[in-house]
Short mmCIF file of C-alpha atoms and ligand atoms in Angstrom, two decimals:
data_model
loop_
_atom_site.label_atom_id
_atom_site.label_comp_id
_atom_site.label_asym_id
_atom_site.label_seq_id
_atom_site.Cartn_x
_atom_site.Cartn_y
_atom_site.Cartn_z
CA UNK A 1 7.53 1.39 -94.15
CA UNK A 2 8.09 -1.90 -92.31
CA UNK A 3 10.25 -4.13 -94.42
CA UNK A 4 9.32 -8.01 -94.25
CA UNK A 5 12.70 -9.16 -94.81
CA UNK A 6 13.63 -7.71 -91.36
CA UNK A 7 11.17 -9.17 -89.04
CA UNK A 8 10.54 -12.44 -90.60
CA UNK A 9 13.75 -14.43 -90.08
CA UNK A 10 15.00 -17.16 -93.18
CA UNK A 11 14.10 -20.11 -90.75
CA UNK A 12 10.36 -19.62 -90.68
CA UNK A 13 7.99 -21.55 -92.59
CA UNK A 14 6.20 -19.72 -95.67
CA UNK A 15 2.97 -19.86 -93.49
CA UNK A 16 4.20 -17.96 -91.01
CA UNK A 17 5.44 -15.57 -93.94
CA UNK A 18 2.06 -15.45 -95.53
CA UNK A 19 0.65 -14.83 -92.59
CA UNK A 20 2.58 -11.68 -91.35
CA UNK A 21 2.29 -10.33 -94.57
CA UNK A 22 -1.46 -9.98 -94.35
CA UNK A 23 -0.58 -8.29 -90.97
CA UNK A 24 1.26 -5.83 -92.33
CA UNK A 25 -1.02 -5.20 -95.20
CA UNK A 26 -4.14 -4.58 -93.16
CA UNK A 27 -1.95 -2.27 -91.17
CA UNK A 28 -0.27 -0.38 -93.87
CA UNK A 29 -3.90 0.11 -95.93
CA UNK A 30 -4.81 3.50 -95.86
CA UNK A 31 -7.69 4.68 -94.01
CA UNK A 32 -9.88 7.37 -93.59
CA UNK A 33 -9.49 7.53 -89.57
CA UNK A 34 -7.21 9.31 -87.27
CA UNK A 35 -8.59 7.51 -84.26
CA UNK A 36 -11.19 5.28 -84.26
CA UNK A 37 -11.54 4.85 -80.45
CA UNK A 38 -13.18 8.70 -80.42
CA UNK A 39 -15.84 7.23 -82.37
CA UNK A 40 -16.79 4.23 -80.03
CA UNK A 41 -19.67 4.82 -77.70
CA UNK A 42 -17.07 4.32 -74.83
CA UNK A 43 -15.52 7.39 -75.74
CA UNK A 44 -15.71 9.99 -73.33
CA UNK A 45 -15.38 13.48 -74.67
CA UNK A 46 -13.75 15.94 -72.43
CA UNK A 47 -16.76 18.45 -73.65
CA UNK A 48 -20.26 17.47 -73.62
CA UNK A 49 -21.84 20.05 -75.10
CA UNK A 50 -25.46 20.64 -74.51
CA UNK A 51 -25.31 19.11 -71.22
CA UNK A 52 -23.70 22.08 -69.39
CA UNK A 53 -26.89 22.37 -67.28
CA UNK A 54 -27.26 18.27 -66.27
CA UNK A 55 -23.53 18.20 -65.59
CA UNK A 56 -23.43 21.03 -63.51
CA UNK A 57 -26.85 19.77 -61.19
CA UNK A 58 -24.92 16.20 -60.98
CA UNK A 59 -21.46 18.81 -59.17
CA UNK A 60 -23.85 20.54 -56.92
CA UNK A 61 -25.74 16.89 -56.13
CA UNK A 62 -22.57 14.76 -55.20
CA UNK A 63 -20.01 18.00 -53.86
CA UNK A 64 -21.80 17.87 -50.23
CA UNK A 65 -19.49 14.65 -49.97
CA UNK A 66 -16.34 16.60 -50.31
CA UNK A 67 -17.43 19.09 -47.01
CA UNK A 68 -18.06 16.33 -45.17
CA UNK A 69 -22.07 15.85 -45.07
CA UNK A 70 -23.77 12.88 -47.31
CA UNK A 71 -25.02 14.02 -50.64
CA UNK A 72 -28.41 13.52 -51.76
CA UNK A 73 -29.73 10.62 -54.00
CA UNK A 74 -30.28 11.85 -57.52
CA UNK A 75 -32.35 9.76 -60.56
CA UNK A 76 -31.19 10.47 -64.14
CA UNK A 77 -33.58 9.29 -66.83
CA UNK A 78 -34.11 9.86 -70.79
CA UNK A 79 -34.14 7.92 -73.65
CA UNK A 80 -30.92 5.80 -74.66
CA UNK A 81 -27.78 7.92 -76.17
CA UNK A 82 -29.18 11.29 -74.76
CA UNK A 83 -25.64 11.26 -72.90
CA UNK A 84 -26.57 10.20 -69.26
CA UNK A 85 -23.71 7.68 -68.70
CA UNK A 86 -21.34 10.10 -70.92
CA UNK A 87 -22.46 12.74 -67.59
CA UNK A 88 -21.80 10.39 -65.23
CA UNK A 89 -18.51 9.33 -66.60
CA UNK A 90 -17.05 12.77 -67.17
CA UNK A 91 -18.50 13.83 -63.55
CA UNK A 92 -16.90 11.13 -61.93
CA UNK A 93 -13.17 12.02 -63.45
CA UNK A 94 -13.26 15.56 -62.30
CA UNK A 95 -14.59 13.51 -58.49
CA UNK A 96 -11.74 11.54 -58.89
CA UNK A 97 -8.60 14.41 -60.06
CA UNK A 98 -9.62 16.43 -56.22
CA UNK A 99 -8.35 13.09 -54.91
CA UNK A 100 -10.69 13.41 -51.63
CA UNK A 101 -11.32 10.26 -49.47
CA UNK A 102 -14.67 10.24 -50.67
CA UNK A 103 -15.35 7.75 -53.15
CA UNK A 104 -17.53 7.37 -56.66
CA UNK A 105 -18.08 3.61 -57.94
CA UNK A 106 -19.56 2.93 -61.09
CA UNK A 107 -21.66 -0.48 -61.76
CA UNK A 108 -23.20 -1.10 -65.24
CA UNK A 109 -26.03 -2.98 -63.78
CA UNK A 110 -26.95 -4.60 -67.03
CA UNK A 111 -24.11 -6.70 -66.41
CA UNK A 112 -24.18 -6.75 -62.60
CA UNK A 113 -27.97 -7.38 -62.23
CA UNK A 114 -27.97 -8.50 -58.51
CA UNK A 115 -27.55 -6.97 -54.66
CA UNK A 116 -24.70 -9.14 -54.19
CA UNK A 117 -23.08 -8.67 -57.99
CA UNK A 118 -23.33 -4.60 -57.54
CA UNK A 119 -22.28 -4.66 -54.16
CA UNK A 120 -19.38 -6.87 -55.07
CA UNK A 121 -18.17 -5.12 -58.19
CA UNK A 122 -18.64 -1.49 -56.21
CA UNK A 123 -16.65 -2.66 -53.27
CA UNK A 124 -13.89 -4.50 -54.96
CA UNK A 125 -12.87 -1.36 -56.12
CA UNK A 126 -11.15 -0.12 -52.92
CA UNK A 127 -11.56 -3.13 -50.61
CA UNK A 128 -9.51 -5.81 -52.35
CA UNK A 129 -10.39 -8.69 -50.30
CA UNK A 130 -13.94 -8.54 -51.50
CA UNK A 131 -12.29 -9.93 -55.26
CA UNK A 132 -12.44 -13.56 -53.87
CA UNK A 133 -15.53 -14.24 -54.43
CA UNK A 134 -17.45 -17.15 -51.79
CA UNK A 135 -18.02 -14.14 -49.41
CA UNK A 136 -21.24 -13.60 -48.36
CA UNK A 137 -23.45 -10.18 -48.72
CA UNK A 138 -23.60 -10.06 -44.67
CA UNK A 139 -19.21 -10.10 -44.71
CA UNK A 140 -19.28 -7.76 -47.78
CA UNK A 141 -22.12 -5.44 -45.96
CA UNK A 142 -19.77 -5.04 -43.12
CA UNK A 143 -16.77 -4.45 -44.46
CA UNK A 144 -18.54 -1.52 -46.19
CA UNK A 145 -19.47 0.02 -43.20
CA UNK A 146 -15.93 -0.53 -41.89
CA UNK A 147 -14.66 1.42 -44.57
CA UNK A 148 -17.06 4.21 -44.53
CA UNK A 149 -16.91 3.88 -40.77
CA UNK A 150 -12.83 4.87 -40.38
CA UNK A 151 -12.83 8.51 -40.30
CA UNK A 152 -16.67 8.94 -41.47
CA UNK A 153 -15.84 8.79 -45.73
CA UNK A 154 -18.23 8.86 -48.24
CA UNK A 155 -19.16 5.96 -51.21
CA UNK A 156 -21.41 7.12 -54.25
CA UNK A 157 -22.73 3.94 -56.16
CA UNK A 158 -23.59 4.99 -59.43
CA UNK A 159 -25.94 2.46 -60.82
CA UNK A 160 -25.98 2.57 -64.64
CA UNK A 161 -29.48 0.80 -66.20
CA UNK A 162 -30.14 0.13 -62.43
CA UNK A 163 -33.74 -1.06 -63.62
CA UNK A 164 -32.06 -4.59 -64.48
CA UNK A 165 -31.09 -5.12 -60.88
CA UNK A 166 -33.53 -7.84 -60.16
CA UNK A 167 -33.69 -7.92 -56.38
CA UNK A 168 -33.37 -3.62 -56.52
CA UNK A 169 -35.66 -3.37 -53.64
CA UNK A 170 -33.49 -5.40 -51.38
CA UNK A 171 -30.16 -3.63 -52.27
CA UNK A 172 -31.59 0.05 -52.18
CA UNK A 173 -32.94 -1.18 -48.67
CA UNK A 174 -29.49 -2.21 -47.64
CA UNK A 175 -27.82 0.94 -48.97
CA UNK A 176 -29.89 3.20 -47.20
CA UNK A 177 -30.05 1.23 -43.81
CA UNK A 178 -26.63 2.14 -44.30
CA UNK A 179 -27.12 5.51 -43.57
CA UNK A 180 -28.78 5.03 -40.35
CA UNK A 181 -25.99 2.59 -39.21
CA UNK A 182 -22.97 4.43 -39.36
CA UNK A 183 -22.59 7.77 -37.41
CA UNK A 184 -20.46 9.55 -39.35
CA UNK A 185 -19.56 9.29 -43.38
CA UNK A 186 -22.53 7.30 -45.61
CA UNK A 187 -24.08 6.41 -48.76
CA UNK A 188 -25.43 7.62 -51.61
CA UNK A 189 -26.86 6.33 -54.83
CA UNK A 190 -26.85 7.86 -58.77
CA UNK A 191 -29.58 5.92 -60.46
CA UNK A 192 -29.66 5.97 -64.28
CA UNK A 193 -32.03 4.28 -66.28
CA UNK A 194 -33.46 4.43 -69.99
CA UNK A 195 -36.49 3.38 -68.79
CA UNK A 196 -39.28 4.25 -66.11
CA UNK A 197 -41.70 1.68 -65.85
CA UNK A 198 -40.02 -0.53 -63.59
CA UNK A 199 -41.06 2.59 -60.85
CA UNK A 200 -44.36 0.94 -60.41
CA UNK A 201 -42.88 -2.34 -59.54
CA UNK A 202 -40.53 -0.65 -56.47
CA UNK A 203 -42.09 -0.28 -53.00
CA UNK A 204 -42.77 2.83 -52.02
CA UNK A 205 -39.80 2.95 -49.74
CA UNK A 206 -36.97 2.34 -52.39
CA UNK A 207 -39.16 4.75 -54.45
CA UNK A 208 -39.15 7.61 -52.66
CA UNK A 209 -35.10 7.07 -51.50
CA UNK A 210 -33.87 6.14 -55.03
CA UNK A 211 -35.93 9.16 -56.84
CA UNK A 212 -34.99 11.82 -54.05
CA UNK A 213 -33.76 14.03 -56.82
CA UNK A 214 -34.73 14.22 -60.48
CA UNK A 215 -32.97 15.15 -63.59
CA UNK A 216 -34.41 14.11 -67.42
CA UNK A 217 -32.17 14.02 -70.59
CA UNK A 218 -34.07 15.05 -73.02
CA UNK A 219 -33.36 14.13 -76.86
CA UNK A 220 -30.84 16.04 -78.56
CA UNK A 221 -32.12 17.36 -82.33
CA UNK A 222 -30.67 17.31 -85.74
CA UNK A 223 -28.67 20.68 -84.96
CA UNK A 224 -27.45 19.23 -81.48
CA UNK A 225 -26.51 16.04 -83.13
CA UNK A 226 -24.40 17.51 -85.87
CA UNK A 227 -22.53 19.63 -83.33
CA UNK A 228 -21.72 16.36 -81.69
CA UNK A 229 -20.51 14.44 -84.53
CA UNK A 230 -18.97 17.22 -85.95
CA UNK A 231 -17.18 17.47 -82.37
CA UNK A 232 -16.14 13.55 -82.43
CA UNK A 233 -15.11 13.44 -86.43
CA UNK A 234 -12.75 16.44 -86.01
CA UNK A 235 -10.63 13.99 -83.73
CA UNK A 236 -11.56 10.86 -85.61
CA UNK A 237 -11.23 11.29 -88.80
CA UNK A 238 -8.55 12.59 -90.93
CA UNK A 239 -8.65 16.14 -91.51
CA UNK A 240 -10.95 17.03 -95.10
CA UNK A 241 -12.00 12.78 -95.67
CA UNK A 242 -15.69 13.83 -94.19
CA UNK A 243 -18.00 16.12 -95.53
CA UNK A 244 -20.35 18.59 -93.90
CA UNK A 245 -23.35 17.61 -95.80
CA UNK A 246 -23.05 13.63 -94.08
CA UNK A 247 -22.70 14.82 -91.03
CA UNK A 248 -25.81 16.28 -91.32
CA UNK A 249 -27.68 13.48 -93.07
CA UNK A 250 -26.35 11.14 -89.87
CA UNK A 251 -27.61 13.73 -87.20
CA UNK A 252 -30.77 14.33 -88.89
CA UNK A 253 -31.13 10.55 -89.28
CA UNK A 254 -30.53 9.76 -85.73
CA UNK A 255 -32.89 12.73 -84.68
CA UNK A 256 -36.05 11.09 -86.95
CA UNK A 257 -35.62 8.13 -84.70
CA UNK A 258 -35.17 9.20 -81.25
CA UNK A 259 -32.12 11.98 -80.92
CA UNK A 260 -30.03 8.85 -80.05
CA UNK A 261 -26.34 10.15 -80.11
CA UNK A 262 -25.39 6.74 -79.46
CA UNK A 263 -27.05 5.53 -82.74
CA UNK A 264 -25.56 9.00 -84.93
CA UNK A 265 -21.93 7.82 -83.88
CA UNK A 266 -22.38 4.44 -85.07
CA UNK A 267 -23.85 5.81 -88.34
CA UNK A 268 -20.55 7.88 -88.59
CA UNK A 269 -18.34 5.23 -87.29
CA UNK A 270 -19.79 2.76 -90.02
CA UNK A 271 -19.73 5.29 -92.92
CA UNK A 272 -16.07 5.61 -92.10
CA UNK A 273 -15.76 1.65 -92.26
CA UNK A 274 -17.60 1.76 -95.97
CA UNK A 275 -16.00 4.48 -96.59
CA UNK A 276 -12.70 2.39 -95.79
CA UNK A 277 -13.94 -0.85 -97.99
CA UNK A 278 -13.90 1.28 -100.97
CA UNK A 279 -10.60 3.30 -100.62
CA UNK A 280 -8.52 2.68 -103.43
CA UNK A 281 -4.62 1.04 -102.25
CA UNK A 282 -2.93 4.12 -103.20
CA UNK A 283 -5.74 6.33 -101.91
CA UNK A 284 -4.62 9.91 -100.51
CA UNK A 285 -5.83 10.92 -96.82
CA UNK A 286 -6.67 14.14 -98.16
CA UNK A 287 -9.77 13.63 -100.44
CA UNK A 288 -13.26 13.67 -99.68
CA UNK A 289 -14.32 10.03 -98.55
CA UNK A 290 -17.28 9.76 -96.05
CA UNK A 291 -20.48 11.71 -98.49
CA UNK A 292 -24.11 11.31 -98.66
CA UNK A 293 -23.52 7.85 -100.35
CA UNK A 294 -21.74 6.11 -97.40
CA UNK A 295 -23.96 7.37 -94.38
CA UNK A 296 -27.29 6.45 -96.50
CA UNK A 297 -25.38 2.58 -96.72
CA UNK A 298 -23.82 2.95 -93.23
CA UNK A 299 -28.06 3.42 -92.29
CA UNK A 300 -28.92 0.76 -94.29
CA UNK A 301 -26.51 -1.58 -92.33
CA UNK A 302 -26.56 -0.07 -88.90
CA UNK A 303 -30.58 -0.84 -89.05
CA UNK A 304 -29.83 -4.40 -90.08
CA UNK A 305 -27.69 -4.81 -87.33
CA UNK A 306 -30.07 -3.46 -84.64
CA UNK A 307 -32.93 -5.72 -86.16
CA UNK A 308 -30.70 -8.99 -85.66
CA UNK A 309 -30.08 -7.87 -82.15
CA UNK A 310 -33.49 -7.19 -81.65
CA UNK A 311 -34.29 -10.24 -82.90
CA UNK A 312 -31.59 -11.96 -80.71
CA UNK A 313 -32.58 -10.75 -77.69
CA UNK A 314 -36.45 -11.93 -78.30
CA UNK A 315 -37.94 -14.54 -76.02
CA UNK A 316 -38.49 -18.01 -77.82
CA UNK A 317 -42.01 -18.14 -78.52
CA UNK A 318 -42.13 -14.25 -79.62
CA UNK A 319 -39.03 -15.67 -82.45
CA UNK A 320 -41.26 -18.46 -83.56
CA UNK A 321 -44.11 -16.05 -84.33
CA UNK A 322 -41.83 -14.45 -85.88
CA UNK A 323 -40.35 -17.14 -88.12
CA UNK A 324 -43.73 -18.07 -89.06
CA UNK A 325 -44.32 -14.75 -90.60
CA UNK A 326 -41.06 -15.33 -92.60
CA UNK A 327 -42.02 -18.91 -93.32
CA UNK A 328 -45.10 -18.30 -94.76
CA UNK A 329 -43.49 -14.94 -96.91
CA UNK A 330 -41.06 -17.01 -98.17
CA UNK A 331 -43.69 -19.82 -99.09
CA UNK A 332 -44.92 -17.26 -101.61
CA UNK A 333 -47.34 -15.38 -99.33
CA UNK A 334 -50.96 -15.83 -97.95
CA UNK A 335 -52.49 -19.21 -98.94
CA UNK A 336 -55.81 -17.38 -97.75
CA UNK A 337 -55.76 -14.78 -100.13
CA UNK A 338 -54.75 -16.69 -103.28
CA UNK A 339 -57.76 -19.33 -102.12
CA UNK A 340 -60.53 -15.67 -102.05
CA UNK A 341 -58.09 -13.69 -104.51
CA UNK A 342 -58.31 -10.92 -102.48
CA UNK A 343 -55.77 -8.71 -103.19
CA UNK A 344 -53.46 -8.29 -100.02
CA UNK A 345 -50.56 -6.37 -101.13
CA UNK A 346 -47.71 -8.88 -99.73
CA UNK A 347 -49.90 -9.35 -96.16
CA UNK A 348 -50.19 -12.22 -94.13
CA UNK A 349 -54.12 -13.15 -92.25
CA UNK A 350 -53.32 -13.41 -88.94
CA UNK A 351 -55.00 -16.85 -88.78
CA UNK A 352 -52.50 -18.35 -90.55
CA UNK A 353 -49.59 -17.17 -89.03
CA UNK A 354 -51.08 -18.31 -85.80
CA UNK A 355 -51.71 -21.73 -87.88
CA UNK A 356 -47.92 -22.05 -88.67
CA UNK A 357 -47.07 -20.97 -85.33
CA UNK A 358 -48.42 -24.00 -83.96
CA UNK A 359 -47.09 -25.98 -86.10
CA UNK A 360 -43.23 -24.48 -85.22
CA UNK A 361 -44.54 -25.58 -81.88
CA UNK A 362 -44.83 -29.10 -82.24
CA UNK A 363 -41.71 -29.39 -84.08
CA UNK A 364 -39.27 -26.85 -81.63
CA UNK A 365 -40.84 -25.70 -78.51
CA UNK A 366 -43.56 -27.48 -76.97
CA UNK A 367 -46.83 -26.13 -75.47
CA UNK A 368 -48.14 -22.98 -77.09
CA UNK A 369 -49.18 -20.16 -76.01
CA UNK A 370 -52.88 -19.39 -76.19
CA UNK A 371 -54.40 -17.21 -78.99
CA UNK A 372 -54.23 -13.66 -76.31
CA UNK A 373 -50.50 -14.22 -76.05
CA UNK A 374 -50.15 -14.70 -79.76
CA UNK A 375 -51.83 -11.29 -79.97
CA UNK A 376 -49.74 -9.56 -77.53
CA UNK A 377 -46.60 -11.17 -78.81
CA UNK A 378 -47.64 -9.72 -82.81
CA UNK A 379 -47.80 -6.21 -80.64
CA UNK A 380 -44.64 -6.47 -79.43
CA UNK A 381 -43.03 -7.25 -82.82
CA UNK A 382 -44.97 -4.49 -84.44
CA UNK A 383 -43.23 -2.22 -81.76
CA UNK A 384 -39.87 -3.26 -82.68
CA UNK A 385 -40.48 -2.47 -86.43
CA UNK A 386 -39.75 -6.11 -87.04
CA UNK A 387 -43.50 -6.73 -88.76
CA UNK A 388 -46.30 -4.14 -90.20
CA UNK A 389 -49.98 -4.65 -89.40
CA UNK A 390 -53.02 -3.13 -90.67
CA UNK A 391 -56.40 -4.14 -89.39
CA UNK A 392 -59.23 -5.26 -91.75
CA UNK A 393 -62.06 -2.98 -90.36
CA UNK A 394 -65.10 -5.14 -90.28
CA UNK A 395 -65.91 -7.18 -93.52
CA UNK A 396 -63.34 -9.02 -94.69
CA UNK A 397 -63.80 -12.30 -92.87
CA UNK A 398 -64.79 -10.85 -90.03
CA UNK A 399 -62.37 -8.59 -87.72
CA UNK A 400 -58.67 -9.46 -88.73
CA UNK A 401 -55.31 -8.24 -88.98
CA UNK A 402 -52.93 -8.33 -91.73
CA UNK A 403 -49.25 -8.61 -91.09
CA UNK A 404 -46.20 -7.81 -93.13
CA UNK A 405 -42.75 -8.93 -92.33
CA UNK A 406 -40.72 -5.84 -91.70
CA UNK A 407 -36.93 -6.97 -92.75
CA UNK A 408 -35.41 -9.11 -95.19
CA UNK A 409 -37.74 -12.59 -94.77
CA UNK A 410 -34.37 -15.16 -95.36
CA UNK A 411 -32.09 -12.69 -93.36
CA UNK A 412 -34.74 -13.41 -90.02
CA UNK A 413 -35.41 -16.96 -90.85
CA UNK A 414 -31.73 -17.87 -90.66
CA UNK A 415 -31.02 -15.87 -87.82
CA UNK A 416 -33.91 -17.24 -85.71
CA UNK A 417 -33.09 -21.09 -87.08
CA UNK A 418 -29.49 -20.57 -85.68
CA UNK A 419 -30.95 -19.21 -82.70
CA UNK A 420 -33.01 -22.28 -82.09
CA UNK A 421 -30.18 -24.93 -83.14
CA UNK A 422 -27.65 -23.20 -80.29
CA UNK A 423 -30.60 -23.47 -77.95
CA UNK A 424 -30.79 -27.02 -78.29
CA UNK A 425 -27.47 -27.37 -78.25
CA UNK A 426 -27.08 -25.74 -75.07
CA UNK A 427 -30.25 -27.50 -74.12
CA UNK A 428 -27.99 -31.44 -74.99
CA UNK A 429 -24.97 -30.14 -73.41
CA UNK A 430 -26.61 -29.26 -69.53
CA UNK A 431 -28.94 -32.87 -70.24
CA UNK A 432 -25.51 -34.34 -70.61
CA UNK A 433 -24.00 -32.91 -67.52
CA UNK A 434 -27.19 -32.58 -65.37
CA UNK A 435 -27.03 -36.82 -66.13
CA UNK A 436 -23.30 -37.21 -65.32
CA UNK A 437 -23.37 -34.96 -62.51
P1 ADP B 1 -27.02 7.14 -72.53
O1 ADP B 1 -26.24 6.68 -71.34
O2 ADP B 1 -27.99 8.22 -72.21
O3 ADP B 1 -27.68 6.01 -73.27
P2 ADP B 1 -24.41 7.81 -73.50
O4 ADP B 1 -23.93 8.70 -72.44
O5 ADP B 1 -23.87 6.42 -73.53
O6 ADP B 1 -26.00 7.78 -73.55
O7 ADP B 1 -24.12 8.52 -74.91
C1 ADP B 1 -24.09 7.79 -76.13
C2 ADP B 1 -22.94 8.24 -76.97
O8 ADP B 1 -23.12 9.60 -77.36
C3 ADP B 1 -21.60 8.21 -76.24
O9 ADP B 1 -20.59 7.87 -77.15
C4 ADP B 1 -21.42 9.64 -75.77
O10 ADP B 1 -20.05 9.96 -75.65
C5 ADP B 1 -22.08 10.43 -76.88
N1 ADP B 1 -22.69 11.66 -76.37
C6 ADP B 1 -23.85 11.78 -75.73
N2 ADP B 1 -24.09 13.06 -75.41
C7 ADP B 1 -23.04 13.76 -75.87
C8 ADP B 1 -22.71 15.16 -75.87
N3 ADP B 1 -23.51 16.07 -75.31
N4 ADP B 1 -21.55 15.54 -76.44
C9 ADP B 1 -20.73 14.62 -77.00
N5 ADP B 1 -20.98 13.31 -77.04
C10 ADP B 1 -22.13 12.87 -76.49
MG1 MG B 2 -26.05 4.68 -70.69
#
């Protein structure tokens, strides 16, 4: 037990007091975790069960490097949290412990979206010269090949979500000119992506060099998924705090949606938090803590969370539709169907959500888009779960669709109005500087 009296010396104010207090006291509460960080999705378990199979084709893909001849290009793909980067990862370390003068880089190309970010965050790795940046992709190019050039080494890029690289084309043209450059040593590239349709917008070259080899994750199920989080709650919890049965609700949760082990950890990660929230001061380790109760509220919460970064990441005109749906909910519902008293059930006419859209127009964002966009946009929303529609059938004025909101109407209107007040904000601050520079 850490005694105040001892750190906190007589000469410090009271705030300072107060404050290290409410250190100590967050530190000192009890929890239900052993170790949290086994529970973030940048864990890394040493065992990845049900993966034996994917893990082992990635060995036999990269290990030509290690004998001296270039491996082959290999393609992961399957839906997010069915443990592709989690492969990659744990492949990589065992690369890594043989210690050979080959090399494995890892770029999360959601972050690096360019030929001249990846090549720069791969390289800077093992050429430290390439940190400053100013260099130019020619120099960085070249000092590649220098390096794979002295005694003929290998360099595996593995590109994680390598669909965001926006000029991907261009840098799998440059990585596998490469190849034909250097006489000894070369290149090879791990592609990993959640997602396959950008395939139709690569040239056939890059097409047929990045998808040389093949390997799908498929989904895990609810058994699968329990295995896992039983696997990562041993570790992070406290031994006895969880109990079987939640486990199982969180796996068989995650499995309805789409065997995301990604979204079951979070789940179990947030059940623990809840679970933590309502631990009594003088609470024993020992008891039963994370039930039925907290994974149905950690669910509850996790999906509010995803919806708001859904919602987030939403281009502007697809949030104003959006925020006319709420509008119009919160403004007691369809002004059409109180006018015909047709009974709607809570639905919105489509009409008048277009209606309101223009009007968020006028007042926030301009020009609007035409009626087709406003259609494709309501498709896009309905994908993300964020609105329900039903269509009419043929009578009811016509041919028209109903929409629902799909989350808590105040909860997206404030989220999308503080979305559009730090856009203009931003929007002020560059008018400032674009005038003053
Ligand atoms: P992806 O890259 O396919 O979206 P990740 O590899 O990031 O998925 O996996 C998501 C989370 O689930 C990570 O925390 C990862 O450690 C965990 N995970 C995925 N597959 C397994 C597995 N077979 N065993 C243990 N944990 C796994
Ligand atoms: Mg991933």
């Amino acid at each position: 037990m850490l005694a105040l009296q001892n750190i906190v010396q007589p000469t410090q104010s009271n705030r300072a007091v107060y404050l290290m207090q409410s250190f100590i006291d967050i530190l000192q509460k009890p929890t239900v975790f052993a170790n949290r960080n086994v529970l973030s999705p940048h864990f890394v378990p040493i065992q990845l069960p049900f993966r034996e199979r994917e893990l082992e084709k990635i060995m036999v893909c990269v290990s030509p490097a290690l004998q001296g001849s270039r491996p082959r290009n290999i393609f992961l793909y399957g839906k997010t949290g069915t443990g592709k980067t989690a492969c990659v990862r744990r492949v990589m370390s065992k690369f890594e412990a043989l210690g050979s003068k080959a090399k494995v880089a890892y770029v999360n190309c959601r972050i690096y979206n360019s030929r001249y970010k990846v090549l720069q965050k791969a390289l800077k790795g093992f050429l430290p010269e390439i940190e400053k940046s100013g260099f130019g992709i020619t120099f960085m190019y070249e000092k590649m090949l220098d390096w794979i050039a002295t005694d003929g080494k290998f360099l595996i890029l593995a590109l994680d979500e390598v669909d965001m690289v926006k000029d991907l084309d261009e840098l799998v043209y440059s990585l596998t000119r490469s190849n034909d450059e250097i006489p000894k040593g070369g290149i090879s590239i791990i592609g990993i992506s959640n997602n396959l349709s950008f395939k139709d917008r690569l040239d056939s070259r890059s097409k047929s060099a990045l998808f040389e080899t093949e390997l799908v994750f498929a989904p895990y199920n609810t058994q699968q998924l329990a295995e896992i989080l039983l696997q990562r709650s041993v570790e992070g919890f406290k031994q006895g705090v969880v109990s079987e049965s939640a486990v199982s609700l969180a796996a068989a949760a995650a499995a309805n949606e789409t065997g995301d082990a990604r979204y079951a950890l979070r789940l179990l990660l947030r059940a623990g938090e809840i679970a933590d929230e309502r631990l009594a001061p003088d609470a024993t380790s020992t008891a039963l803590k994370v039930t039925d109760k907290e994974v149905d509220a950690a669910r509850r919460a996790v999906d509010e969370d995803v919806a708001k970064e859904a919602i987030c990441t939403l281009p502007e005109h697809q949030q104003l539709v959006l925020l006319s749906v709420a509008n119009l909910t919160l403004a007691g519902g369809s002004r059409y169907a109180k006018l015909s008293e047709e009974n709607n059930d809570g639905f919105l006419f489509s009409g008048e959500v277009y209606e309101e859209y223009l009007h968020l127009c006028k007042v926030h964002a301009g020009e609007p888009r035409s009626a087709r966009w406003y259609r494709e946009y309501l498709h896009d929303l309905e994908m993300l779960g964020l609105i329900t529609m039903i269509d009419s059938g043929k009578g009811v004025r016509g041919h028209t669709r109903f929409i629902k909101i799909g989350f808590s109407a105040p909860e997206i209107k404030s989220i999308i109005e503080r979305n559009i007040q730090e856009k203009n904000f931003a929007r002020e601050i560059a008018d400032v500087e674009g005038a003053s520079g």
